[in-house]
mmCIF file with all atom_site columns, C-alpha atoms in Angstrom:
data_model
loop_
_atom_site.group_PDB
_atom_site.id
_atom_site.type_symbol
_atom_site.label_atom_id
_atom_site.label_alt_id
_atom_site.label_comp_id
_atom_site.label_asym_id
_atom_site.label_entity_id
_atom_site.label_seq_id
_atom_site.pdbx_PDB_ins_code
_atom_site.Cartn_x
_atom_site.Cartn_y
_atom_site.Cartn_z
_atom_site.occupancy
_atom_site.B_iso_or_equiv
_atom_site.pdbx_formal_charge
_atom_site.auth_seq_id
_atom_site.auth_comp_id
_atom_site.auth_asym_id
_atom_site.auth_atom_id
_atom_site.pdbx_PDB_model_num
ATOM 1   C CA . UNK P 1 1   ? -3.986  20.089  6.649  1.00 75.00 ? 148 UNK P CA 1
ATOM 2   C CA . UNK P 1 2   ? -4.076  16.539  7.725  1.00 84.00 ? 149 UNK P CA 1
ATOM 3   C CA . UNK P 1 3   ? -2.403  15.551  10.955 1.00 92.00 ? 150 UNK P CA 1
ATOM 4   C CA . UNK P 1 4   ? -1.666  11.949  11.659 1.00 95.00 ? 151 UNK P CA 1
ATOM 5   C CA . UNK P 1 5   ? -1.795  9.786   14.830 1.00 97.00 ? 152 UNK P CA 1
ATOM 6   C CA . UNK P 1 6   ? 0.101   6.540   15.262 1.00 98.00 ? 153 UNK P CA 1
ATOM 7   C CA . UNK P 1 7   ? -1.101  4.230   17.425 1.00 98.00 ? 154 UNK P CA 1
ATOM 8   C CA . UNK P 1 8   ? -1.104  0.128   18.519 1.00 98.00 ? 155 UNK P CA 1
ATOM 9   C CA . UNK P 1 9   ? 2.998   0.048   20.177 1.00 98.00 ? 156 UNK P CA 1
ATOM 10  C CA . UNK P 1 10  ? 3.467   -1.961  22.938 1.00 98.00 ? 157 UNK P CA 1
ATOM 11  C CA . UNK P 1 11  ? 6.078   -4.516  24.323 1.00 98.00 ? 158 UNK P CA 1
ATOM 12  C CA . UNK P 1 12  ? 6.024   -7.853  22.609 1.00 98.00 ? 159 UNK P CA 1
ATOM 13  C CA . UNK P 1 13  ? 8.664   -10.871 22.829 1.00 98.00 ? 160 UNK P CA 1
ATOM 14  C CA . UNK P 1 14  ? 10.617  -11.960 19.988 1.00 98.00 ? 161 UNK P CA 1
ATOM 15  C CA . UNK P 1 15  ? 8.992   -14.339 17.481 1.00 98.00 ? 162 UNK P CA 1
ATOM 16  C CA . UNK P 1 16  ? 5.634   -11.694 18.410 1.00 98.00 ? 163 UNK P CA 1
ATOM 17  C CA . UNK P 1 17  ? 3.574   -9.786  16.162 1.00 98.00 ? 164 UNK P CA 1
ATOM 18  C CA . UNK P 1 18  ? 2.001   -5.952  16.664 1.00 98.00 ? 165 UNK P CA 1
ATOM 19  C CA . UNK P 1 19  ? -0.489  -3.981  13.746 1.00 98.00 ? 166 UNK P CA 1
ATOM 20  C CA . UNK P 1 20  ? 0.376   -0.508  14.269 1.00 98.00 ? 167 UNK P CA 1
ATOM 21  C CA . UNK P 1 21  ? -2.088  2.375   12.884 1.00 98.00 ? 168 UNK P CA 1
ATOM 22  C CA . UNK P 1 22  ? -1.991  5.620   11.476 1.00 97.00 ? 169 UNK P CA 1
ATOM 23  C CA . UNK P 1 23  ? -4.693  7.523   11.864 1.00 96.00 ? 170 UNK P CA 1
ATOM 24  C CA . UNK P 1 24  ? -5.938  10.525  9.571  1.00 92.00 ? 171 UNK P CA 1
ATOM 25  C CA . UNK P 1 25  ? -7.274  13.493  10.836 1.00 86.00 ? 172 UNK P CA 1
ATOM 26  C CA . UNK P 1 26  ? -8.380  17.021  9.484  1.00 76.00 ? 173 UNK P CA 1
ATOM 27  C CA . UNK P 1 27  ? -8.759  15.424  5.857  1.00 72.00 ? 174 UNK P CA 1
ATOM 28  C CA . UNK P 1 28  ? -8.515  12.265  3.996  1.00 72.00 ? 175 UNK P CA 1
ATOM 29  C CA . UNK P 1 29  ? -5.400  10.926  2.894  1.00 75.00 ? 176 UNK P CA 1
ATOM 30  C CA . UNK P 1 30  ? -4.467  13.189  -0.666 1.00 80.00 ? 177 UNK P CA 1
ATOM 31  C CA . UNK P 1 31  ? -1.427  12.123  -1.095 1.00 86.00 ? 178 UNK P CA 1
ATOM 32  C CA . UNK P 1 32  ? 0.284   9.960   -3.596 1.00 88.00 ? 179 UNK P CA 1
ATOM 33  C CA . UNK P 1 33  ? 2.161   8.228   -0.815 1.00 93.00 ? 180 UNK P CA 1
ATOM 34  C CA . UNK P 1 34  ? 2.660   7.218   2.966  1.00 95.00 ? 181 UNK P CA 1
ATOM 35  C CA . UNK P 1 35  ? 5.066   5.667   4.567  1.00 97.00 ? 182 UNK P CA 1
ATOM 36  C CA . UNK P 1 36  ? 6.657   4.557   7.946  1.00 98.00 ? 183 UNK P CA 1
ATOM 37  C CA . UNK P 1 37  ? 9.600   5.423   9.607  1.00 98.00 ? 184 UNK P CA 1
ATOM 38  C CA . UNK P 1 38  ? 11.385  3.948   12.727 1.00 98.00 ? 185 UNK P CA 1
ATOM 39  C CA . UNK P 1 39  ? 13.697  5.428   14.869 1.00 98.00 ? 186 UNK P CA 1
ATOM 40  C CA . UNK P 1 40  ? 15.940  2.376   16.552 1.00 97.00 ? 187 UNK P CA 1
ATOM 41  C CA . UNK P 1 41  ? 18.036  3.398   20.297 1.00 96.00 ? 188 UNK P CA 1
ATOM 42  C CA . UNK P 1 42  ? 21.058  5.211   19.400 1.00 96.00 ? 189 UNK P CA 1
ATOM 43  C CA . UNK P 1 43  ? 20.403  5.114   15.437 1.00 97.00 ? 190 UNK P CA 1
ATOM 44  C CA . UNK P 1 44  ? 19.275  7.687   12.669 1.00 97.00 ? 191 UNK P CA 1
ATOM 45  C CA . UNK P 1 45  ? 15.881  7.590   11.437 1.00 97.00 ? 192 UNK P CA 1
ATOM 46  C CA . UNK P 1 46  ? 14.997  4.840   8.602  1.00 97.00 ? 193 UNK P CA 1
ATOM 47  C CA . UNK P 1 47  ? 12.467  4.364   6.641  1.00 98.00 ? 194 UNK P CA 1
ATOM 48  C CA . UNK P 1 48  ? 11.018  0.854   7.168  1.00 98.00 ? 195 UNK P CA 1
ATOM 49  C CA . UNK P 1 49  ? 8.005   0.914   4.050  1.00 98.00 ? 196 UNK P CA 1
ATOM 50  C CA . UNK P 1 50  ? 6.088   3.219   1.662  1.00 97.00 ? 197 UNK P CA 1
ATOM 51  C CA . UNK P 1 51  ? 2.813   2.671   -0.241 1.00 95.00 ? 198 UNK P CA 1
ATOM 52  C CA . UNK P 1 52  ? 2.315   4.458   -3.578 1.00 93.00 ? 199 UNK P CA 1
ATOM 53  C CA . UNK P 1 53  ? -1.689  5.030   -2.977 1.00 89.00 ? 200 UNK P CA 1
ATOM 54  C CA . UNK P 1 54  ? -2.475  6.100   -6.660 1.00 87.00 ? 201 UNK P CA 1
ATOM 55  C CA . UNK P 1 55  ? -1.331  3.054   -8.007 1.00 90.00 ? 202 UNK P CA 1
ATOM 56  C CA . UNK P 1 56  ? -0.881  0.214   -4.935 1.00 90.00 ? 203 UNK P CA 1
ATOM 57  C CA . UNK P 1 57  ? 2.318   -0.103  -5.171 1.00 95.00 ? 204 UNK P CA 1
ATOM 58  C CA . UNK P 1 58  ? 4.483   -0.884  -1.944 1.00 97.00 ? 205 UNK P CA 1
ATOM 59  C CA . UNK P 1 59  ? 8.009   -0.804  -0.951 1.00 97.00 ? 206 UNK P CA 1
ATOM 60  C CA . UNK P 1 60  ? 9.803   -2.119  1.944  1.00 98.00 ? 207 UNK P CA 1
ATOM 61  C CA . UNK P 1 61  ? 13.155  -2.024  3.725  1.00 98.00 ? 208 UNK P CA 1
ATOM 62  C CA . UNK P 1 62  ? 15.169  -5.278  3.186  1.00 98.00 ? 209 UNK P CA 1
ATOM 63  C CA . UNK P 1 63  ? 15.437  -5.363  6.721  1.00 97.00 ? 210 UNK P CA 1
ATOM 64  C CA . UNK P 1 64  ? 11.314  -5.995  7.062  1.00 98.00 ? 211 UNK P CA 1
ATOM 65  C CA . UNK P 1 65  ? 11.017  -7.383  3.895  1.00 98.00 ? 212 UNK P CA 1
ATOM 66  C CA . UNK P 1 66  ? 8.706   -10.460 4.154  1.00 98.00 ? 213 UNK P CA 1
ATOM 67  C CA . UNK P 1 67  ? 7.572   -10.200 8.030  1.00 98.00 ? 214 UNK P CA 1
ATOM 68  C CA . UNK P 1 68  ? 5.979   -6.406  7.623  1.00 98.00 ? 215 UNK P CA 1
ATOM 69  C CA . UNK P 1 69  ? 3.053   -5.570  5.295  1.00 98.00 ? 216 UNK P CA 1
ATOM 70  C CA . UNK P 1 70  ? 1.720   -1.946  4.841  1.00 98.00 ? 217 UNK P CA 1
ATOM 71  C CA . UNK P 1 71  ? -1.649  -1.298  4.291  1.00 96.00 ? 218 UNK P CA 1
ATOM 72  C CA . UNK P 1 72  ? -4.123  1.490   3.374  1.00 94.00 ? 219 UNK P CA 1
ATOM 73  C CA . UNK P 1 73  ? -8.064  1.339   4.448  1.00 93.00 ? 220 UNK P CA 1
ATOM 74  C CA . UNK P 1 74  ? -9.004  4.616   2.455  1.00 90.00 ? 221 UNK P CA 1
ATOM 75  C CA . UNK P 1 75  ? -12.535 4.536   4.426  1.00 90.00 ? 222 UNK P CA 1
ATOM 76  C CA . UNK P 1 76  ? -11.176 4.307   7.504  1.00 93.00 ? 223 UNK P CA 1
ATOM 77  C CA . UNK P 1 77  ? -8.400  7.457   6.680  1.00 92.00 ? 224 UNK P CA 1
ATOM 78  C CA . UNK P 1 78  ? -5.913  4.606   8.373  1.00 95.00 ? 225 UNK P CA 1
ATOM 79  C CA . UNK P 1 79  ? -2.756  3.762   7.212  1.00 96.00 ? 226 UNK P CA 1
ATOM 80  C CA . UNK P 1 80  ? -1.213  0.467   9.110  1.00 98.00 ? 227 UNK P CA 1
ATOM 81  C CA . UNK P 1 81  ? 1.997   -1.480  9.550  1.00 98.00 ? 228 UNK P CA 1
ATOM 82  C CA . UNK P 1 82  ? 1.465   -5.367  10.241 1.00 98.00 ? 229 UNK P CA 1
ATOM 83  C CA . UNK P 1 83  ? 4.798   -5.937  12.012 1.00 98.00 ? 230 UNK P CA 1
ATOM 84  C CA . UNK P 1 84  ? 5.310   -10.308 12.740 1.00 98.00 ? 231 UNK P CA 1
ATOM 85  C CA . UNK P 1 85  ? 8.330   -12.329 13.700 1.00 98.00 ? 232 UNK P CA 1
ATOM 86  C CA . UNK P 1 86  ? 9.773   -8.847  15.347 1.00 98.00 ? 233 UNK P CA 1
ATOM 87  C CA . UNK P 1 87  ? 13.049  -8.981  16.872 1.00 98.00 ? 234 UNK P CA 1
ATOM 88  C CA . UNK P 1 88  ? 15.207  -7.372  18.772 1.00 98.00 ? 235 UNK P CA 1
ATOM 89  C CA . UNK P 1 89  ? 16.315  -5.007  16.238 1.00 97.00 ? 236 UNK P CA 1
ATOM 90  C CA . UNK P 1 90  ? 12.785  -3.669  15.470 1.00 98.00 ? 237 UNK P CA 1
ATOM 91  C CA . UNK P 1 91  ? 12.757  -1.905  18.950 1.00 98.00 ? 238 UNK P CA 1
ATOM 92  C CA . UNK P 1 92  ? 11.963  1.598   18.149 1.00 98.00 ? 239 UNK P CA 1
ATOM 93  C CA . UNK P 1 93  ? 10.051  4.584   17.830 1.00 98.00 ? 240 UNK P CA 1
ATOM 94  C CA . UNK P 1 94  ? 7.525   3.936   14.785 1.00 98.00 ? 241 UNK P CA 1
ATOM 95  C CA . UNK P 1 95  ? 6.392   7.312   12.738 1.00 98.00 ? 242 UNK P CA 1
ATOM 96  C CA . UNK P 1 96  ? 4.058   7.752   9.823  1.00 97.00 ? 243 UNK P CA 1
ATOM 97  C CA . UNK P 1 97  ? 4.615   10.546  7.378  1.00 96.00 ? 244 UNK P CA 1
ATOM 98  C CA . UNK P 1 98  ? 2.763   11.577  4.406  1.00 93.00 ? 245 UNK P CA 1
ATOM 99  C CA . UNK P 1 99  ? 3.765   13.581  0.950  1.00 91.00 ? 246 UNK P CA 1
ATOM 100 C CA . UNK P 1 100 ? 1.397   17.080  0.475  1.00 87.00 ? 247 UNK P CA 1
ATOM 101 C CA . UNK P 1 101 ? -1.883  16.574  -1.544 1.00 83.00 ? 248 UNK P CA 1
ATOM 102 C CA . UNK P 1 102 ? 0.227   18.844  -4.108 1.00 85.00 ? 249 UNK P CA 1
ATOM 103 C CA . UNK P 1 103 ? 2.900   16.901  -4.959 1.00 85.00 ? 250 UNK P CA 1
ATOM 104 C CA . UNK P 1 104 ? 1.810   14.243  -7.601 1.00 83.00 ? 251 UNK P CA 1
ATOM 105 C CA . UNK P 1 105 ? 5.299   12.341  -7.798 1.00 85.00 ? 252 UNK P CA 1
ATOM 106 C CA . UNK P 1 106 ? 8.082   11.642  -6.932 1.00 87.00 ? 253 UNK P CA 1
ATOM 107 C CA . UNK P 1 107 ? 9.982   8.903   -4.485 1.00 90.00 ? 254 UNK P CA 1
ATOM 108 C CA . UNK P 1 108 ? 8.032   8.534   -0.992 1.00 92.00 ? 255 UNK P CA 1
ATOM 109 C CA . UNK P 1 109 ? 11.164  9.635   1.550  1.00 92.00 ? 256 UNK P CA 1
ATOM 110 C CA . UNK P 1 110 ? 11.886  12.745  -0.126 1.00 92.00 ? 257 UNK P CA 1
ATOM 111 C CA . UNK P 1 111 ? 8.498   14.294  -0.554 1.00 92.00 ? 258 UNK P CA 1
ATOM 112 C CA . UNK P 1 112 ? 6.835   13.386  2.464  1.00 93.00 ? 259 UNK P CA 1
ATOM 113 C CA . UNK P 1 113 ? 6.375   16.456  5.042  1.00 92.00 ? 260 UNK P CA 1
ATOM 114 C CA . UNK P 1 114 ? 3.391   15.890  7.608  1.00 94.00 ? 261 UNK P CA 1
ATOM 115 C CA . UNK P 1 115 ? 4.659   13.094  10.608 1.00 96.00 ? 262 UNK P CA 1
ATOM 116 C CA . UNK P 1 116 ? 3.139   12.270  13.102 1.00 97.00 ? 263 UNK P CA 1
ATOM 117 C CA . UNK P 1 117 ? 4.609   11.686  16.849 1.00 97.00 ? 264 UNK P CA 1
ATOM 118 C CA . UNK P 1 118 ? 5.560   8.304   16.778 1.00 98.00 ? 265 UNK P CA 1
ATOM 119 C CA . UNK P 1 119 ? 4.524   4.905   19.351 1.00 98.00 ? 266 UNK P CA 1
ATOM 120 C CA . UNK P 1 120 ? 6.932   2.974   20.474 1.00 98.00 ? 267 UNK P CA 1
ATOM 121 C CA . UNK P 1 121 ? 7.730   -1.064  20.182 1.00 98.00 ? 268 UNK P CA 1
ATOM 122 C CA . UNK P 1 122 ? 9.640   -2.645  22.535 1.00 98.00 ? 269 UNK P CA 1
ATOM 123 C CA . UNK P 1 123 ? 10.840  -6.304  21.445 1.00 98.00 ? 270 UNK P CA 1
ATOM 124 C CA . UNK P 1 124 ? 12.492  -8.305  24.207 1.00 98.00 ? 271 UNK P CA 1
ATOM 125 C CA . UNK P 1 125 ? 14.703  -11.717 23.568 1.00 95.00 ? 272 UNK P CA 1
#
C-alpha cells in the first residue's frame, strides 16, 4: 500500500511563493487521481486541487485558481503543489491524499483514501 509524505512548508510573507511535495512510498502512484487538501485555523478541511493522472486533467479550488499549479513527476513517485502570491488565507495544514489503485473512476474527493500527515504554511501580512 502506498504511503505518502508531504513535505516543503515553511513560513513565507504575503506576495511569497512555496512548492510543496508529496512523496510516494511503498509503490508508485496507481491511482487515477491525487489531490491536496488544506486544513485553514479554525476551519473544516478543503480541498484546494486534484489531478486526474490517466488523462492530465486538473482541477482547482476557485480560491487558488490561477496562483497554484499541481503537478505529477511519475519518475520521481512525487506529486507537488506550486503555491505563489500566498496570502493570509492560505495559512494551513497542507495534506495529499490519493484514490486506491482499484478504483478506476470517479470524482477525486470522494474516492481518495490514503493521506498523508500534512506540513504546514504559515503566511504572514
Amino acid at each position: 500500500q502506498v504511503q505518502l509524505a508531504e513535505s516543503g512548508g515553511g513560513s513565507v510573507q504575503a506576495g511569497g511563493s512555496l512548492r510543496l511535495s508529496c512523496a510516494a512510498s511503498g509503490s508508485p502512484f496507481n491511482t487515477h487521481c491525487i489531490a491536496w487538501f488544506r486544513q485553514r485555523p479554525g476551519k473544516e478541511r478543503e480541498w484546494v486541487a486534484d489531478i486526474y493522472t490517466r488523462v492530465g486533467v486538473k482541477y482547482y479550488a476557485d480560491a487558488v485558481k490561477g496562483r497554484f499549479t499541481i503537478s505529477l513527476d511519475n519518475a520521481k513517485n512525487t506529486l507537488y503543489l506550486q503555491m505563489d502570491s500566498l496570502n493570509v488565507d492560505d495559512t494551513g495544514l497542507y495534506v495529499c491524499a490519493a484514490a486506491p489503485s482499484t478504483v478506476l473512476s470517479g470524482k477525486c474527493t470522494d474516492t481518495v483514501d490514503t493521506w498523508g500527515r500534512g506540513t504546514l504554511v504559515a503566511v504572514s501580512s
